[in-house]
PDB file of C-alpha atoms in Angstrom:
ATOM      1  CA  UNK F 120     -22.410 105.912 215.925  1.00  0.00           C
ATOM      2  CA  UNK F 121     -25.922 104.778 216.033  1.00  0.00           C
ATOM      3  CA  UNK F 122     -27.191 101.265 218.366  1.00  0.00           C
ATOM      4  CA  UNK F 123     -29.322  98.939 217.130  1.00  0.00           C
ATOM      5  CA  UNK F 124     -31.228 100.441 219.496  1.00  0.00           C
ATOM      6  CA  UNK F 125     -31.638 103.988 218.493  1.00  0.00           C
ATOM      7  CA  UNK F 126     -31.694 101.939 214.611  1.00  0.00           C
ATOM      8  CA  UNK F 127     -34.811  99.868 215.559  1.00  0.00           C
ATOM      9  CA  UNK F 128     -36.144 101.111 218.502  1.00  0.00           C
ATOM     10  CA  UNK F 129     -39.124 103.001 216.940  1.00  0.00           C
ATOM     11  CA  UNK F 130     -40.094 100.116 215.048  1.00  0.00           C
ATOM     12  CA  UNK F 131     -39.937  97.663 217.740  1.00  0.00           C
ATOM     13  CA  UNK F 132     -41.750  99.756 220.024  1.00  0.00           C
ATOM     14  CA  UNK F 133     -44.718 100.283 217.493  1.00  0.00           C
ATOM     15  CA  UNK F 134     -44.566  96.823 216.576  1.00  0.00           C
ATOM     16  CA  UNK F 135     -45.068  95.532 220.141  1.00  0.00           C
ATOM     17  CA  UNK F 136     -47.773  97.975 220.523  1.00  0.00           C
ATOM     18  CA  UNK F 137     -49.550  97.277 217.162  1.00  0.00           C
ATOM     19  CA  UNK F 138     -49.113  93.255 217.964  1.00  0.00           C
ATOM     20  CA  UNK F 139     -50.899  94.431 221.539  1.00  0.00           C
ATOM     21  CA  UNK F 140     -53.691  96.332 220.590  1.00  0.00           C
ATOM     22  CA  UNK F 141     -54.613  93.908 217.491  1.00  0.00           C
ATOM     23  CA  UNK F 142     -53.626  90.337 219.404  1.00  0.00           C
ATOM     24  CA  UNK F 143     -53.604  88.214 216.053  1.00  0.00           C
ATOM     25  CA  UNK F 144     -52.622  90.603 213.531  1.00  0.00           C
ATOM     26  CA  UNK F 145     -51.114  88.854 210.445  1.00  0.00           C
ATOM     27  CA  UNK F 146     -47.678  89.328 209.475  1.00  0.00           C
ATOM     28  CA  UNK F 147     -48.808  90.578 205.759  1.00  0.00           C
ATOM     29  CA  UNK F 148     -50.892  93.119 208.118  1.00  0.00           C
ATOM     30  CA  UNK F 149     -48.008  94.148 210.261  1.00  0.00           C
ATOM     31  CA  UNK F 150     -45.965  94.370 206.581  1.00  0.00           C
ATOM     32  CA  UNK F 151     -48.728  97.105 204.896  1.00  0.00           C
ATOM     33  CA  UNK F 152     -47.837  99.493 208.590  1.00  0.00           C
ATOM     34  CA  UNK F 153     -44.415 100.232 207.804  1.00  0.00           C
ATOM     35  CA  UNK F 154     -44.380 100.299 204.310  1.00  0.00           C
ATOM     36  CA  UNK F 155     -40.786  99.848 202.028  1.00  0.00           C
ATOM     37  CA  UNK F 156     -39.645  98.536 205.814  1.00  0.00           C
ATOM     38  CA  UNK F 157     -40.661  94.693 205.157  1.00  0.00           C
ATOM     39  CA  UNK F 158     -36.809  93.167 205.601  1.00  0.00           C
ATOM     40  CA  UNK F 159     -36.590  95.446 208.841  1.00  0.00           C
ATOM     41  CA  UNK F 160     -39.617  94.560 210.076  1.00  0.00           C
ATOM     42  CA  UNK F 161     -39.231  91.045 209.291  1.00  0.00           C
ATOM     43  CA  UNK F 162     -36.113  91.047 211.095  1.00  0.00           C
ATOM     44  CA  UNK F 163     -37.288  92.848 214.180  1.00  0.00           C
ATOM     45  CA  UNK F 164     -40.600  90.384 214.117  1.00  0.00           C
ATOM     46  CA  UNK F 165     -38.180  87.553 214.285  1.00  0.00           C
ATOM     47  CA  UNK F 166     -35.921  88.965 217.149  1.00  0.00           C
ATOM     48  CA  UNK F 167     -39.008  89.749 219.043  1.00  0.00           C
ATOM     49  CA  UNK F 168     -39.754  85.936 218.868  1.00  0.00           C
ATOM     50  CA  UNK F 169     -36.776  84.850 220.029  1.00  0.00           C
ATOM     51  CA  UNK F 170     -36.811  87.359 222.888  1.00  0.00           C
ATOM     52  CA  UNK F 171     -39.639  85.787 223.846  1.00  0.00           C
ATOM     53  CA  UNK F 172     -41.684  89.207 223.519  1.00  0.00           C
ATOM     54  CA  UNK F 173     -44.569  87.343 220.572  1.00  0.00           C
ATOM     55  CA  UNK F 174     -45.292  84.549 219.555  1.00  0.00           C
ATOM     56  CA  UNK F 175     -46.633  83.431 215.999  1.00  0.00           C
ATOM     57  CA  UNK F 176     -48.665  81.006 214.947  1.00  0.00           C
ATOM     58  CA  UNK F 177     -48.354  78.437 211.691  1.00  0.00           C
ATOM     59  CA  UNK F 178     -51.334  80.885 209.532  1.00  0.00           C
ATOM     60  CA  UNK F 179     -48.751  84.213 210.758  1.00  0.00           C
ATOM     61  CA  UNK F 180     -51.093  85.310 213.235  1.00  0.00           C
ATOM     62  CA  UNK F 181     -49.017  87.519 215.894  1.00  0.00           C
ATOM     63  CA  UNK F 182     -49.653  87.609 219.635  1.00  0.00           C
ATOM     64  CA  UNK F 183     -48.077  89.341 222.336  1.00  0.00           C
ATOM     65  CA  UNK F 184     -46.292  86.925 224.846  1.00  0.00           C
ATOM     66  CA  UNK F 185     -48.663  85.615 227.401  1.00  0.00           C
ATOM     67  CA  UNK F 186     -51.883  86.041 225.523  1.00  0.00           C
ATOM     68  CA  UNK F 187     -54.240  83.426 226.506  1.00  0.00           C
ATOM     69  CA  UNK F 188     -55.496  82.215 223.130  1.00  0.00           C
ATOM     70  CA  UNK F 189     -54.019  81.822 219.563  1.00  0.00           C
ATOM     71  CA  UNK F 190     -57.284  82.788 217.946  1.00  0.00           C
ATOM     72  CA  UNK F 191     -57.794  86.425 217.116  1.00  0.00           C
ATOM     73  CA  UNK F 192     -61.272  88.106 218.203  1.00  0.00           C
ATOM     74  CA  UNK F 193     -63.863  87.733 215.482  1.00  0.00           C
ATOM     75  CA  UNK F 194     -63.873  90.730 213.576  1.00  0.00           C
ATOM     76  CA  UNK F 195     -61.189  91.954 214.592  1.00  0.00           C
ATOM     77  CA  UNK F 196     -58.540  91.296 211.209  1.00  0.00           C
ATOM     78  CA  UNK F 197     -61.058  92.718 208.726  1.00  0.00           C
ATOM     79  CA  UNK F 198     -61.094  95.822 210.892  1.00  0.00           C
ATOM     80  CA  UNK F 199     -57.386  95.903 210.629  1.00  0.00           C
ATOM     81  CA  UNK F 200     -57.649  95.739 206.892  1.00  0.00           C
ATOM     82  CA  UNK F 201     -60.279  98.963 207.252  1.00  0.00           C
ATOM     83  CA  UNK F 202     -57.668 100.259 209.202  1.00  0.00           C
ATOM     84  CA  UNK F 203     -55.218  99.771 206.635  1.00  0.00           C
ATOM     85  CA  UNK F 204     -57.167 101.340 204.203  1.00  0.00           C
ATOM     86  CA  UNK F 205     -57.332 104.688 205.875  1.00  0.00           C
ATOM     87  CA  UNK F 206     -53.727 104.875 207.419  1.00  0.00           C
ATOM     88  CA  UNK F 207     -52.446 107.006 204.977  1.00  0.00           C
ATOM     89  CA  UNK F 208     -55.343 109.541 206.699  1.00  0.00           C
ATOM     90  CA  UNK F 209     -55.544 108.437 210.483  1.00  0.00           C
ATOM     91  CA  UNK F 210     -53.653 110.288 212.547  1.00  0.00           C
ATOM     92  CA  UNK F 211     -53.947 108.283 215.206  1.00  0.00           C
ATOM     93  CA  UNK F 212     -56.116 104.649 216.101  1.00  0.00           C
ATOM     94  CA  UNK F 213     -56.280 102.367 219.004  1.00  0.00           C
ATOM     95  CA  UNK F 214     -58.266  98.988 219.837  1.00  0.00           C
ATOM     96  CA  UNK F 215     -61.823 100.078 220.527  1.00  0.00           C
ATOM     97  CA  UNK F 216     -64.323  98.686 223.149  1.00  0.00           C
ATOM     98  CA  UNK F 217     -66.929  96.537 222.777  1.00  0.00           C
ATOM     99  CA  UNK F 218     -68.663  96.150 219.892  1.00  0.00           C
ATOM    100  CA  UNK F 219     -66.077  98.542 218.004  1.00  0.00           C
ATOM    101  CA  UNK F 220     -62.959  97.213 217.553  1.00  0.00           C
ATOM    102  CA  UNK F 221     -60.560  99.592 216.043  1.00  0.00           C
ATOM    103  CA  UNK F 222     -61.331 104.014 216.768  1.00  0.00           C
ATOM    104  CA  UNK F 223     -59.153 106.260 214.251  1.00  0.00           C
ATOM    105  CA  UNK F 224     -58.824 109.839 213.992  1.00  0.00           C
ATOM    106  CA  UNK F 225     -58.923 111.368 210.335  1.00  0.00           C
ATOM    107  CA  UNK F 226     -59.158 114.816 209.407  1.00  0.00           C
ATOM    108  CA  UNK F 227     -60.709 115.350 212.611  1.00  0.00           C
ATOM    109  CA  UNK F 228     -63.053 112.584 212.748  1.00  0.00           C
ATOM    110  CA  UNK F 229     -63.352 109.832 215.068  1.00  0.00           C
ATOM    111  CA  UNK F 230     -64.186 106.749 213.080  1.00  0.00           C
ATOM    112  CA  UNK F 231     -65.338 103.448 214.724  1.00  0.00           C
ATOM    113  CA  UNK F 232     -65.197 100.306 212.756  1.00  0.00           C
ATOM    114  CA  UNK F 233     -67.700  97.592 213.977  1.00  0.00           C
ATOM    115  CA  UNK F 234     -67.418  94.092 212.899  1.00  0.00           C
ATOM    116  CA  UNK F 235     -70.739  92.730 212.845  1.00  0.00           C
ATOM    117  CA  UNK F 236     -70.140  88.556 212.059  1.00  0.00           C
ATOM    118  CA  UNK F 237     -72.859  86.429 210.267  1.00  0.00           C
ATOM    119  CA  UNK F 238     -75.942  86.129 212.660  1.00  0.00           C
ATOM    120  CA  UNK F 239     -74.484  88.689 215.282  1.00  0.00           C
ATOM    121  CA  UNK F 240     -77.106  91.305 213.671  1.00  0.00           C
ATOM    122  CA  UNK F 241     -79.927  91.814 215.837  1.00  0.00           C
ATOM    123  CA  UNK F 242     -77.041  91.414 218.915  1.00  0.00           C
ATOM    124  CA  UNK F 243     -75.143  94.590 217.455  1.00  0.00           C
ATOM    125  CA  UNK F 244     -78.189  96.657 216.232  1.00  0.00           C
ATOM    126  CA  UNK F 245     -79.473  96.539 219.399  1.00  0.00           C
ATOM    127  CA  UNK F 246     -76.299  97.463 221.583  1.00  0.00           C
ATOM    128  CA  UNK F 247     -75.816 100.416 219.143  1.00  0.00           C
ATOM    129  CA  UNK F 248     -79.549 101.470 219.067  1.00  0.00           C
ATOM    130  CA  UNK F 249     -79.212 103.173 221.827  1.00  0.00           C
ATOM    131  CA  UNK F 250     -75.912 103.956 221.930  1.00  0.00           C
ATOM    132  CA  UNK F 251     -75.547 108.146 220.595  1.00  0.00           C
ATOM    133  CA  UNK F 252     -72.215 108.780 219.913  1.00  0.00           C
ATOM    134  CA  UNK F 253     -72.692 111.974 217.774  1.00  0.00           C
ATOM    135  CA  UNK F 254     -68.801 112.681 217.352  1.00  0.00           C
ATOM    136  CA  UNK F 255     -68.112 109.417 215.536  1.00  0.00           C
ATOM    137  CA  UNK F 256     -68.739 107.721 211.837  1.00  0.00           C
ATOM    138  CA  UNK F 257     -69.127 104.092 212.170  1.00  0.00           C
ATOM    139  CA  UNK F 258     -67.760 101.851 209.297  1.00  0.00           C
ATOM    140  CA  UNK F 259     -69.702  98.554 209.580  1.00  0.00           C
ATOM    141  CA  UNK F 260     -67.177  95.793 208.710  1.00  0.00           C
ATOM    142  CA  UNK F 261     -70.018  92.526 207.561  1.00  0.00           C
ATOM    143  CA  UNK F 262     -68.929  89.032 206.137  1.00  0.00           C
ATOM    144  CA  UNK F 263     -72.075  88.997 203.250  1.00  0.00           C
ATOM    145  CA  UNK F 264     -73.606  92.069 201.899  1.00  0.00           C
ATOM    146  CA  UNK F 265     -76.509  91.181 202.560  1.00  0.00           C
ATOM    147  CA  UNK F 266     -76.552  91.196 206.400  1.00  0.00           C
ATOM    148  CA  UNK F 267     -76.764  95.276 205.455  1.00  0.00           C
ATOM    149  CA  UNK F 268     -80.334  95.479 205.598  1.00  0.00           C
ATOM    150  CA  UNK F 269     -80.437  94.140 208.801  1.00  0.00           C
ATOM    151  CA  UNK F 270     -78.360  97.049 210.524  1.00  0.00           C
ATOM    152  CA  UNK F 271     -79.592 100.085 211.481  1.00  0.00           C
ATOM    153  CA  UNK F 272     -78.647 102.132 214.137  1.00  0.00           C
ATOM    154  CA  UNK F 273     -77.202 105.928 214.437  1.00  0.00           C
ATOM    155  CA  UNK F 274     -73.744 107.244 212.711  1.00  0.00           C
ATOM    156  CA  UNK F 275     -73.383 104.824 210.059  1.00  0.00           C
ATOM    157  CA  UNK F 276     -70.862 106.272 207.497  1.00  0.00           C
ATOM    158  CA  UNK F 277     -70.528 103.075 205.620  1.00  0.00           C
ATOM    159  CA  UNK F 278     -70.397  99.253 205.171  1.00  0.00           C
ATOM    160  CA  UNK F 279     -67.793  96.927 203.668  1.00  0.00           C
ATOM    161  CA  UNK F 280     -66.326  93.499 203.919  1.00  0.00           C
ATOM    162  CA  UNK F 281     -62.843  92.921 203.883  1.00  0.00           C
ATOM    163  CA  UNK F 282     -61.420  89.851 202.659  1.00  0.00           C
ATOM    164  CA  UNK F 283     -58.047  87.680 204.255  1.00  0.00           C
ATOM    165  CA  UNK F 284     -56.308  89.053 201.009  1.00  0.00           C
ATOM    166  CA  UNK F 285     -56.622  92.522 202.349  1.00  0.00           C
ATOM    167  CA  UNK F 286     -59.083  93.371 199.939  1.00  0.00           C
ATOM    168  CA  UNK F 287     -61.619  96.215 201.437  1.00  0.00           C
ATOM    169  CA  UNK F 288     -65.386  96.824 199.172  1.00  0.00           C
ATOM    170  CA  UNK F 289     -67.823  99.596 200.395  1.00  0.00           C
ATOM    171  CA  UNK F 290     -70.986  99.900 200.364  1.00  0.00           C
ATOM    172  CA  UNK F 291     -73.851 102.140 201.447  1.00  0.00           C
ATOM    173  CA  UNK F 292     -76.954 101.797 202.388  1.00  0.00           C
ATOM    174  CA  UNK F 293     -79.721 103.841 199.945  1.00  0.00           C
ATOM    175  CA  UNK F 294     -83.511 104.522 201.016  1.00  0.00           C
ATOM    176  CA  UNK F 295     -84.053 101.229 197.906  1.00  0.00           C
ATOM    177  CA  UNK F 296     -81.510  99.100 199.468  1.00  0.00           C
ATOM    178  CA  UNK F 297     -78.142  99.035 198.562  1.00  0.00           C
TER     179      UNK F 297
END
């Protein structure tokens, strides 16, 4: 006979680490990890609170017991919903540094996704200008399209914005613009 344990264990445990590495993750985020799951992971988010092991806030934001501030880092849910739009491929991701938040293996590549916010440009263009990484594709995660033509610096695969509803547009950058 199985324990709850050995029934939930491997969800809890990714869970806690997912709710870690992405302090402010949404629920509906959390939801689109463990797909067909959302009544188990609903009921293992809820246990976890009592535990004391998160803590959620009114707008469903998850954080980790402890964490300091119930605000995620800026940037940091629209690279989630990148994420989410390439988990079917990752095979595996973790919370980046500085300015990438989110690194992902697929099919062999390392992928960085950079949230660049609305007048944080010139600030991340010129971290990453001199920055080489020649193993990794950087997705550039922007509020506007139009901040695009103000980035450029090496290993850009892509741009996109993703909106609160999950919804993730690409774009690239042409020699003409967009």
């Amino acid at each position: 006979m199985k324990t709850r344990a050995d029934i939930y264990g491997i969800e809890a445990a990714e869970l806690l680490r997912l709710i870690s590495m992405y302090p402010g993750i949404t629920d509906g985020q959390m939801l689109r990890f463990f797909p067909g799951k959302t009544e188990k992971i609903k009921n293992l988010l809820s246990h976890l609170t009592k535990q004391g092991r998160i803590f959620s806030t009114d707008t469903g934001n998850c954080f980790p017991a402890g964490h300091e501030s119930p605000t995620p880092a800026p940037g940091l849910l629209q690279a989630v919903w990148v994420l989410l739009d390439f988990l079917d491929r990752a095979e595996y991701h973790s919370c980046g540094e500085f300015p990438s938040a989110i690194l992902f293996f697929a099919a062999g590549e390392l992928y960085e996704v950079i949230p660049v916010p609305l007048g944080q440009e010139a600030l991340i263009a010129s971290i990453l200008q001199h920055t080489r990484t020649e193993d990794s594709r950087r997705i550039v995660v922007v509020d506007e399209p139009a901040q695009i033509a103000e980035l450029d610096f090496p290993n850009i695969s892509g741009y996109c914005t993703a909106g609160e509803d999950g919804q993730v547009h690409y774009y690239q950058k042409s020699n003409g613009g967009l």
